[in-house]
Structure formats: C-alpha cells, structure tokens
mmCIF file of C-alpha atoms and ligand atoms in Angstrom:
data_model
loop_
_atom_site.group_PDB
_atom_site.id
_atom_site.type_symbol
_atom_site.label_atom_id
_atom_site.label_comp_id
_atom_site.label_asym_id
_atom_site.label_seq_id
_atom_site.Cartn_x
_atom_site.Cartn_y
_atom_site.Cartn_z
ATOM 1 C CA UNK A 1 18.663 -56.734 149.411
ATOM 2 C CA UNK A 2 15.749 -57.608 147.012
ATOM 3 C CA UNK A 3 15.972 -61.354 145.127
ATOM 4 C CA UNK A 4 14.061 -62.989 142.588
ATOM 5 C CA UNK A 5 14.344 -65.810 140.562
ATOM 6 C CA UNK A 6 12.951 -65.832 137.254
ATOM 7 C CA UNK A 7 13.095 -70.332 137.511
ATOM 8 C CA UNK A 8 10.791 -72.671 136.009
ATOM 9 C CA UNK A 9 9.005 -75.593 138.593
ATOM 10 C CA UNK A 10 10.711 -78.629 136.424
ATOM 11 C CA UNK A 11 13.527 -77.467 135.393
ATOM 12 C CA UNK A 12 17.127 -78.762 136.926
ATOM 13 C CA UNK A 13 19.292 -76.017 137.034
ATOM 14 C CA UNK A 14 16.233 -74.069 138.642
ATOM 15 C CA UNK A 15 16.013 -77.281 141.407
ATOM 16 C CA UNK A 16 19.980 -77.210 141.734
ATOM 17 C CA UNK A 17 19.149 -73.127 142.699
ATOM 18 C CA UNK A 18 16.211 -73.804 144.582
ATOM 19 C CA UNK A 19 18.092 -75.983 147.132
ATOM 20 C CA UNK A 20 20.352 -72.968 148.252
ATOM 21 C CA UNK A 21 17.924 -70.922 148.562
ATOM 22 C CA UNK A 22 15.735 -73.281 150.586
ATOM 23 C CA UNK A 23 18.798 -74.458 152.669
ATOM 24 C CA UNK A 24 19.963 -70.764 153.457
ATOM 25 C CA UNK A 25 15.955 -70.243 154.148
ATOM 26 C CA UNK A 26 16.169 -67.210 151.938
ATOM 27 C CA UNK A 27 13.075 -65.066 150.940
ATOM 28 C CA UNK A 28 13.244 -64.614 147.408
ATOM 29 C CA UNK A 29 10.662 -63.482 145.196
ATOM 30 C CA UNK A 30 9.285 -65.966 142.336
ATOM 31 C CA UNK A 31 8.653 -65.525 138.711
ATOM 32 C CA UNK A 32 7.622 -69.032 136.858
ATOM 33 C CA UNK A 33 8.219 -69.204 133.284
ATOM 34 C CA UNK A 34 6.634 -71.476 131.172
ATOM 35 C CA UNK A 35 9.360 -72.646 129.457
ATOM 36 C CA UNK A 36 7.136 -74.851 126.617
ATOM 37 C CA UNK A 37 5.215 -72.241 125.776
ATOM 38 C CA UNK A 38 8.564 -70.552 125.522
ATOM 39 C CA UNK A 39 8.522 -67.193 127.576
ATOM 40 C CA UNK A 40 11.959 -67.649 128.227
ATOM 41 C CA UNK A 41 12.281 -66.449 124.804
ATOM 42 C CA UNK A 42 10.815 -63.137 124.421
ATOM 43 C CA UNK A 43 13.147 -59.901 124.135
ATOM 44 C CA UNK A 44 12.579 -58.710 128.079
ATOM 45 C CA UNK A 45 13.889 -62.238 128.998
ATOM 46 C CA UNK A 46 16.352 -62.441 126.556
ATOM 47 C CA UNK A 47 17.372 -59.053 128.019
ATOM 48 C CA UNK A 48 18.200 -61.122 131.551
ATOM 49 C CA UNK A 49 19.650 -63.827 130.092
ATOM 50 C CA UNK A 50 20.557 -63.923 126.359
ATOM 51 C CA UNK A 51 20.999 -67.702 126.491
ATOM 52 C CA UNK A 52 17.082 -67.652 127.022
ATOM 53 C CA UNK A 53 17.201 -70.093 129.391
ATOM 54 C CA UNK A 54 16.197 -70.325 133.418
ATOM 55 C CA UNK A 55 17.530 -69.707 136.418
ATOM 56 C CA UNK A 56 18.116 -65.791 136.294
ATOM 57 C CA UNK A 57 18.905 -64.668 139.914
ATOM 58 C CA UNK A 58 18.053 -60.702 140.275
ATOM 59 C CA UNK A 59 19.777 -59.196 143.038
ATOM 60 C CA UNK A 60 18.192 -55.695 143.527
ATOM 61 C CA UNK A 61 17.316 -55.695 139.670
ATOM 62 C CA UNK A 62 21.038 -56.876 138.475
ATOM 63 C CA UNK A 63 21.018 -60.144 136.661
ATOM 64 C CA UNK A 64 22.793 -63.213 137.946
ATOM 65 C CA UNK A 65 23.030 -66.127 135.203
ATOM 66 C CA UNK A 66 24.536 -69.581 134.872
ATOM 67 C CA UNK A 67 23.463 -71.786 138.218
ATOM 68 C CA UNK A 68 26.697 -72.859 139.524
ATOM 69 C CA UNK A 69 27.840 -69.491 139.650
ATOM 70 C CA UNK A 70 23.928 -68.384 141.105
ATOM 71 C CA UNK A 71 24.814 -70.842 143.857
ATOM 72 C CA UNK A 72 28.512 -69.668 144.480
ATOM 73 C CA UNK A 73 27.036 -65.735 145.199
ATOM 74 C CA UNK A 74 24.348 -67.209 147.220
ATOM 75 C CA UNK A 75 26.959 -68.906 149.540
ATOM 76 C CA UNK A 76 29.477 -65.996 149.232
ATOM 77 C CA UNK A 77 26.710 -63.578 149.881
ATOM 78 C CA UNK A 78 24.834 -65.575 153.046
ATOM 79 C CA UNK A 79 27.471 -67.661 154.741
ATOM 80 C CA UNK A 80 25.294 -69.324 156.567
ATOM 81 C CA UNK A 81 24.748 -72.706 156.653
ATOM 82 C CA UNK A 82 27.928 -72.748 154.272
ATOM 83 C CA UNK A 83 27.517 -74.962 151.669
ATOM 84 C CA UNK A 84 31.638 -74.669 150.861
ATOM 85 C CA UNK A 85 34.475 -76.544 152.555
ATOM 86 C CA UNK A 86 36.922 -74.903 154.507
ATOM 87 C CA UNK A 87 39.930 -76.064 153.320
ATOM 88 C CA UNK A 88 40.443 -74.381 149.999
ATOM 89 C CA UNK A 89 41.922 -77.369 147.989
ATOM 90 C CA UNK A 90 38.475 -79.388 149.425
ATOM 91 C CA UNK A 91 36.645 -76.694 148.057
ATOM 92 C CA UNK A 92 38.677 -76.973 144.523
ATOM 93 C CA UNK A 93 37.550 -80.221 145.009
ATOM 94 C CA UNK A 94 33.832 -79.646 145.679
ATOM 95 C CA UNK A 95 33.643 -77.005 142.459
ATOM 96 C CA UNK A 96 35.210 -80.204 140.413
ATOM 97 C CA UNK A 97 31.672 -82.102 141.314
ATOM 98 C CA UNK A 98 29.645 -78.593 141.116
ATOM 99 C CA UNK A 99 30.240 -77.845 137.365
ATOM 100 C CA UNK A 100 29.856 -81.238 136.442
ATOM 101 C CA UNK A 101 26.448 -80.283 135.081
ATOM 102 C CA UNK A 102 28.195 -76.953 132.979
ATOM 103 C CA UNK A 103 30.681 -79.665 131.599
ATOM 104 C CA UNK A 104 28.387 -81.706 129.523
ATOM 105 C CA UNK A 105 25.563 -83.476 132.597
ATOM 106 C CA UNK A 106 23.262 -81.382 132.192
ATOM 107 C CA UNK A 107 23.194 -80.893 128.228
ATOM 108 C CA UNK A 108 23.240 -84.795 128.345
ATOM 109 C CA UNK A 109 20.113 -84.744 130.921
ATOM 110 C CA UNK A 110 18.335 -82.459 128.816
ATOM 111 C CA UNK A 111 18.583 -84.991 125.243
ATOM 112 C CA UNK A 112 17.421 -88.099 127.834
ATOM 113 C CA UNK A 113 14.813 -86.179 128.879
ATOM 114 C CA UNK A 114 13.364 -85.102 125.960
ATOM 115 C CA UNK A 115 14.127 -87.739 124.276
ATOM 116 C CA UNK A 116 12.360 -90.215 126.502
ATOM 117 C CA UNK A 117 9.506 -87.828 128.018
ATOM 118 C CA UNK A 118 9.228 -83.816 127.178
ATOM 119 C CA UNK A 119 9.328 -84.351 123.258
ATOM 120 C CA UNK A 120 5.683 -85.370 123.883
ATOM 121 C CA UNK A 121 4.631 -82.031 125.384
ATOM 122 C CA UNK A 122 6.219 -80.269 122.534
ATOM 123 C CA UNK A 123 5.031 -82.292 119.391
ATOM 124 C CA UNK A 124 1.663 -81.318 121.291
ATOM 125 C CA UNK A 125 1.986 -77.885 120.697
ATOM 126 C CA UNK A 126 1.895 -78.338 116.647
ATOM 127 C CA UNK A 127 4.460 -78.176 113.788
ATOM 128 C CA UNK A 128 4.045 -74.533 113.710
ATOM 129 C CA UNK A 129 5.566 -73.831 117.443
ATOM 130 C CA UNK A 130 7.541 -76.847 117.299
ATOM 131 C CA UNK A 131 9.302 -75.139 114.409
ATOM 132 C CA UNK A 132 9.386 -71.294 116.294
ATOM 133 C CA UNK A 133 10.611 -72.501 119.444
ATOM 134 C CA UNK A 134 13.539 -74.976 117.754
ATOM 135 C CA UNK A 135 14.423 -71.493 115.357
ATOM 136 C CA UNK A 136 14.398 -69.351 118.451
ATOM 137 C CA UNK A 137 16.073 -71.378 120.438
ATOM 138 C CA UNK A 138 19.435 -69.086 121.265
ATOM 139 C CA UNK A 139 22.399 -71.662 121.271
ATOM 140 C CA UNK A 140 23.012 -73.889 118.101
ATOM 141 C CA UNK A 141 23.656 -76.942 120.393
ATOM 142 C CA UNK A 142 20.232 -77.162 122.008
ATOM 143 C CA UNK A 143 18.743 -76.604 119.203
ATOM 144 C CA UNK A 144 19.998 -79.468 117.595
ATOM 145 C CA UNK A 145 19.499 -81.632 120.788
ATOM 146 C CA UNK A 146 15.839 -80.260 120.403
ATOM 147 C CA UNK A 147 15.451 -81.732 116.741
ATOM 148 C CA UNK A 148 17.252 -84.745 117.089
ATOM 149 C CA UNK A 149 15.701 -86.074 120.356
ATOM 150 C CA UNK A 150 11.764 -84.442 118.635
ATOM 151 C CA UNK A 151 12.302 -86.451 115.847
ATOM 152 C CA UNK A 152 14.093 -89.823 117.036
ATOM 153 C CA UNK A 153 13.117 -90.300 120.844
ATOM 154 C CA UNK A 154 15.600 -92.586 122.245
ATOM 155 C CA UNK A 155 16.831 -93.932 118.940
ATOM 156 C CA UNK A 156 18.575 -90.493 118.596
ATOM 157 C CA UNK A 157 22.532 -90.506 118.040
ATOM 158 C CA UNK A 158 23.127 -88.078 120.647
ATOM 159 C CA UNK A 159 21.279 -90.122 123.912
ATOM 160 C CA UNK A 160 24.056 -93.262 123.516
ATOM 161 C CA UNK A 161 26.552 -90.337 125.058
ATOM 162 C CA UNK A 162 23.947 -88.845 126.939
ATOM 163 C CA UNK A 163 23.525 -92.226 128.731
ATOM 164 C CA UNK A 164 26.732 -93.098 128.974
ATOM 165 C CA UNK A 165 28.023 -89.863 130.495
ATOM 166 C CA UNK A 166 25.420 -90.361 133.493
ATOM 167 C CA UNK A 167 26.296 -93.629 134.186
ATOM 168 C CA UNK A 168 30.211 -92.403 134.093
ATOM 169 C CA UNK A 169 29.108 -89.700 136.809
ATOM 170 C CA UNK A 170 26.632 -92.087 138.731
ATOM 171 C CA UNK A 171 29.761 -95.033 139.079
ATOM 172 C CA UNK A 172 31.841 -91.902 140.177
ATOM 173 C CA UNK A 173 29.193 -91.226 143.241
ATOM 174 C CA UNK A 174 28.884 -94.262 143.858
ATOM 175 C CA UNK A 175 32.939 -94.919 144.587
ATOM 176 C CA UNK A 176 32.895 -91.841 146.365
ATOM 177 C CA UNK A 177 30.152 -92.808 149.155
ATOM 178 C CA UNK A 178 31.862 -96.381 149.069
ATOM 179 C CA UNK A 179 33.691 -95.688 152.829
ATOM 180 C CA UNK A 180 30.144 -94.647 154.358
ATOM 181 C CA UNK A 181 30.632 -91.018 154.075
ATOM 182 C CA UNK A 182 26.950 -89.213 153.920
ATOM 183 C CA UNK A 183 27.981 -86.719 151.751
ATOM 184 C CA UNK A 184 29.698 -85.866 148.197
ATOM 185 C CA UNK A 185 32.299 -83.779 150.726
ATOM 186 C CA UNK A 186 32.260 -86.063 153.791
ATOM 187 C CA UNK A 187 30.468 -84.760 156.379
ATOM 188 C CA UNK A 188 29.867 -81.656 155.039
ATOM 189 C CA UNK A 189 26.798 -81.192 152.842
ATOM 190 C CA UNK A 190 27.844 -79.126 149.984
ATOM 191 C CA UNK A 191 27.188 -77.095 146.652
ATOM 192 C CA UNK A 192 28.380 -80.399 145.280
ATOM 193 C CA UNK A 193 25.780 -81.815 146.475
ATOM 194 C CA UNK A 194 22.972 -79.593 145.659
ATOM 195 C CA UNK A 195 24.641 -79.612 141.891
ATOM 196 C CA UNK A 196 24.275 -83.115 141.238
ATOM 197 C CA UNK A 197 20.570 -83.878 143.235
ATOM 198 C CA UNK A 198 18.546 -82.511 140.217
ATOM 199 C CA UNK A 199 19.850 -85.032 137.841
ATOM 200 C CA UNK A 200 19.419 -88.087 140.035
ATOM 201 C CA UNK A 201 15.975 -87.106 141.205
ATOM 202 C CA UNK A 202 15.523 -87.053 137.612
ATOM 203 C CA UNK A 203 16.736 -90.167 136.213
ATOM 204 C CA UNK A 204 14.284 -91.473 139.147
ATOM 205 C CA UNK A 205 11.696 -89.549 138.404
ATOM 206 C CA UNK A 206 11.884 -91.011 134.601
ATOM 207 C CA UNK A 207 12.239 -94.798 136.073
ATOM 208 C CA UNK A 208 15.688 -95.613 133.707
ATOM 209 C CA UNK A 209 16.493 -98.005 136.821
ATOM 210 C CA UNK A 210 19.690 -99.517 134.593
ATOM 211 C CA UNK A 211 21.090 -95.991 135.973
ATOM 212 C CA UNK A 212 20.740 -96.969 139.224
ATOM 213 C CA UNK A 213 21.568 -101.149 139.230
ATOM 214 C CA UNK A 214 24.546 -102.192 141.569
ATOM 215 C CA UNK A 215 24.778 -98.711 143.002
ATOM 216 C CA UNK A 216 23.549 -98.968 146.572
ATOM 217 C CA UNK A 217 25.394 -95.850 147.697
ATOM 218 C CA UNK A 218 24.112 -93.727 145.109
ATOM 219 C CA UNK A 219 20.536 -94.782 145.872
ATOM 220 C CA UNK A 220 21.348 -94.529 149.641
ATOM 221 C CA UNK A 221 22.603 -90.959 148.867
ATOM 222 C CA UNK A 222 19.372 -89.737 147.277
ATOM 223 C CA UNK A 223 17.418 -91.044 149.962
ATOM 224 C CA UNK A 224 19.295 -88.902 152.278
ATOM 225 C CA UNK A 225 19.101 -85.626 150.405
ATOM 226 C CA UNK A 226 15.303 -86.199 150.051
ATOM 227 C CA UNK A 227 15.013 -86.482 153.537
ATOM 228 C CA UNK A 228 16.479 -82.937 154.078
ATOM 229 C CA UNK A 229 14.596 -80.119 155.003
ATOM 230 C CA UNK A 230 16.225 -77.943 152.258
ATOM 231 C CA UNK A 231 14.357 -80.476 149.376
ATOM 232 C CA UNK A 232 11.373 -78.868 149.690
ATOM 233 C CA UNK A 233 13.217 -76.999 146.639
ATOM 234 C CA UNK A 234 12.379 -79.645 144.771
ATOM 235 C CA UNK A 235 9.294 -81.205 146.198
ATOM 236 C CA UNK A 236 7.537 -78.540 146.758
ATOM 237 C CA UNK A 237 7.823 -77.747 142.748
ATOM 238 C CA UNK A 238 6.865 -81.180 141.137
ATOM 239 C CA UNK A 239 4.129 -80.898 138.479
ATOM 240 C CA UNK A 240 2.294 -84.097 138.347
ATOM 241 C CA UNK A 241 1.565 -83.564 134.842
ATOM 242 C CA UNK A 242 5.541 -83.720 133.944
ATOM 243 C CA UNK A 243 5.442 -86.731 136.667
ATOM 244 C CA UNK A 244 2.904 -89.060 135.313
ATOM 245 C CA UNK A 245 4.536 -88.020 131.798
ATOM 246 C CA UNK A 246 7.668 -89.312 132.909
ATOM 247 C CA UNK A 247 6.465 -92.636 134.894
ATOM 248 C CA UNK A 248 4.581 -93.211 131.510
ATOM 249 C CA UNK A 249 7.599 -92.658 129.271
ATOM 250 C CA UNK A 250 10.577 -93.970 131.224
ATOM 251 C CA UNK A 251 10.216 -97.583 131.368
ATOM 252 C CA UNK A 252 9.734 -98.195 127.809
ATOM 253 C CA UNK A 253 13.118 -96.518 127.168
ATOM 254 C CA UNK A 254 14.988 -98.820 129.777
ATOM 255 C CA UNK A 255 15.954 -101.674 126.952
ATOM 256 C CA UNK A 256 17.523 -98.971 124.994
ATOM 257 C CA UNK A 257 19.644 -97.601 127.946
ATOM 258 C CA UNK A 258 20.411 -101.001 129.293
ATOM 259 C CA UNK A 259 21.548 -102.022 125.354
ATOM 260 C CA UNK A 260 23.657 -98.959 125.750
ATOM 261 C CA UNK A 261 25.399 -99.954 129.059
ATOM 262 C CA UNK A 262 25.854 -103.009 127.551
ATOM 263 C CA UNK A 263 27.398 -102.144 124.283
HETATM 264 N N1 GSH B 1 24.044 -73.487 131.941
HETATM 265 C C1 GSH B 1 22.715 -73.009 132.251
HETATM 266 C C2 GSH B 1 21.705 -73.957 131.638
HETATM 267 C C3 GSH B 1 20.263 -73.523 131.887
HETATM 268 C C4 GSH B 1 19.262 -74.383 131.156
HETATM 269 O O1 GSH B 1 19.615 -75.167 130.272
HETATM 270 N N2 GSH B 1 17.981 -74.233 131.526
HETATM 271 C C5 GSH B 1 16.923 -74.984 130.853
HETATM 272 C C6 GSH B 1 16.004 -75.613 131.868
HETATM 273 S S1 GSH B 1 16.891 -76.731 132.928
HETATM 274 C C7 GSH B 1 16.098 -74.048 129.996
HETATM 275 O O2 GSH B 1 15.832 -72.937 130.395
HETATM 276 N N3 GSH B 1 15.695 -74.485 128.785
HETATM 277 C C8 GSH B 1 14.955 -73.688 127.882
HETATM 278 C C9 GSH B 1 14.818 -74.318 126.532
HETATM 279 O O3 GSH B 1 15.074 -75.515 126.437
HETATM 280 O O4 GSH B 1 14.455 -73.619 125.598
HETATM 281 C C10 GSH B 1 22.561 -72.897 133.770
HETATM 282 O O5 GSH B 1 23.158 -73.721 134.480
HETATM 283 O O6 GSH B 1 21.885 -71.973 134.254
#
C-alpha cells in the first residue's frame, strides 16, 4: 500500500496527521505545499481536495481528506500502537475531544494566528496576491477570517471568540488531567490526544501565555507529549522563519487576549 501526504510543515491539521503517522512509524511519501504562495489552490489540488486546503492522505492514488477522519483510517488501517480505546463508549468519548478542532478550534486557531502572526507574511506578498489568494480561497468562511484578521490584527471582531473558545477548551484539559492522569484518555495515549497537541504547541509557539496562566496540568501535559518519540511530527517540521515570526508577534497581542479573558 502506497501513502502520501500532500501536508504543509506549519500547518496544524498537517501536525495533528503527522503524529499518527510518526507514532505508527509509517513510511509515507511527502509532498510540501506552500500554502502562502497558495499551491493548495491550483486545479490538480483542488482536484484532491476541493476545500483547497492540506492534509490530503493518498492511499494508492485515492484521496483521503478532512484530518480527523485521515487519522481514524490510519488507526483502522494499522492497528498498531492503537491510538483508540477499547471500550467503545471511551472511544465515543475520545472522538468527542478528536473533532474538537472540526467543531470550531481550529477555524478559531487559524483567525489568532493570522491575526497575531501570518497576516504579516501575506501583506508581504502585495495587494495584488493578497487579493487572488482571499478571492480563491474555496470556503466563504475563511475567506472572511482571511480579510478580517489582514486588515484588523487582533482588534478583529472575530479573535474575542477565537480566544475565548481556546481558553473554554484549555480549562476543559486542564479539569480533565486534574486526578494525575497522563493522558486526555487515562493511560492510554490517544487520537484525542494527537487532535488537540497542534493547537497548544501553537498557542506556545505564539507566546499568548494568558492561555496558559493557572493551568499547571495543561502545561504539564504538553511537556509530556513533546517528550514523545512520535513528536518528531512536529519538531522535525518547524520553520524558524514562522518561529521567530511568531516569538516576534505574540507578546504584543497578550494585553488584548488577557482584556478578553477578562471581559
Ligand atoms: N477541516 C480541515 C481543515 C484543513 C485546513 O484548514 N488546513 C489549512 C492549514 S492548517 C490550510 O490548508 N489552509 C489553506 C488556506 O488558508 O488557504 C482538516 O481538518 O483537514
């Protein structure tokens, strides 16, 4: 069986995919896309996956789209180490956490982060491609997360629910680890798990520490999952152009988050 991932080094729902595959020690063929310079857009992409977005799983040349349900085949398909509890109403459980990013996260993680950082790297590229990449953007919603967060930063309406969801889903790890459990599961380590790591490593990553304040278990969990063999998904990814960008960008924008817990 032949994969490739058509995934892009930065990109979450690439990470979140990334993790499986590195945990199940799978060899899987790469393709990067440049997602800036927007070659998730052209019509043999689109042709994959007509959201125009990454990750796009091939298995033998058949397209796999939408990450949480990459990640479910990939555990279905090679078993082992299973990444699904047993007990079926556990793993009801576990899919709750999993699609957590399909059920607003990761649309909010995407208006924090370019409203704080990435709107940079696109205003770079000129009014011109600013304008073709917004128009060719697929779905109506990004699109207008794209303008709103281009032309407002953080001061954009759409980041005060962005911000607010995250912290909702942070305070919800956080009870969850309260009896010392190491994982989202218990003692299992989980597609739950793997969902959520991409949007805490980057809420780090972008330094909005108000995110993280009183939540020791939350910050103990991270620690954990970057001490796993299977993050090399991640780390082994990390642009340092996209990290100095967000180190840079990040703690400017913490007053406006913290006025935003606050309010
Ligand atoms: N629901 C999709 C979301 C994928 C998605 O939003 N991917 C982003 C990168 S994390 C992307 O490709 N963005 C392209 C763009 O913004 O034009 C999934 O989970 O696969």
């Amino acid at each position: 069986m032949k994969l490739e991932l058509f995934h892009n080094n930065m990109s979450v729902c690439a990470q979140k995919v990334r993790l499986v595959v590195a945990e199940k020690r799978l060899e899987t063929e790469l393709h990067h896309l440049n997602i800036r310079a927007g070659e998730q857009l052209t019509p043999e992409y689109l042709a994959l996956n007509p959201a125009g977005v990454v990750p796009t799983l091939l298995v033998d040349g058949q397209p796999i789209i939408e990450s949480t349900l990459i990640c479910e085949y990939l555990d279905e398909q090679f078993p082992e180490p299973r990444l699904r509890p047993e007990d079926l109403r556990d793993r009801a459980d576990m899919r709750r956490w999993a699609m957590m990013p399909d059920v607003g996260l990761h649309a909010a993680c995407g208006a924090i982060s370019f409203a704080v950082a990435f709107r940079e790297q696109l205003l770079a590229l000129g009014d011109e491609a600013v304008a073709r990449n917004i128009a060719e953007t697929p779905d109506p919603a990004r699109r207008e997360r794209k303008r709103q967060t281009l032309k407002h930063g953080v001061d954009a309406p759409i980041v005060e629910g962005a911000v607010l969801l995250h912290d909702k889903v942070f305070s919800e790890i956080e009870s969850r680890l309260q009896d010392g459990q190491d994982w989202i599961m218990g003692d299992q380590y989980t597609l739950a798990d793997t969902a959520l790591t991409p949007y805490a490593v980057r809420i780090d990553q972008l330094a909005l520490t108000p995110l993280f304040e009183r939540r020791p278990a939350l910050i103990a969990w991270l620690d954990r999952v970057r001490q796993r063999a299977n993050f090399t998904g991640i780390a082994d990814f990390l642009d340092d152009s996209y990290l100095s960008l967000m180190s840079r960008t990040g703690p400017p924008s913490c007053a406006r988050v913290a006025q935003i817990l606050a309010s």
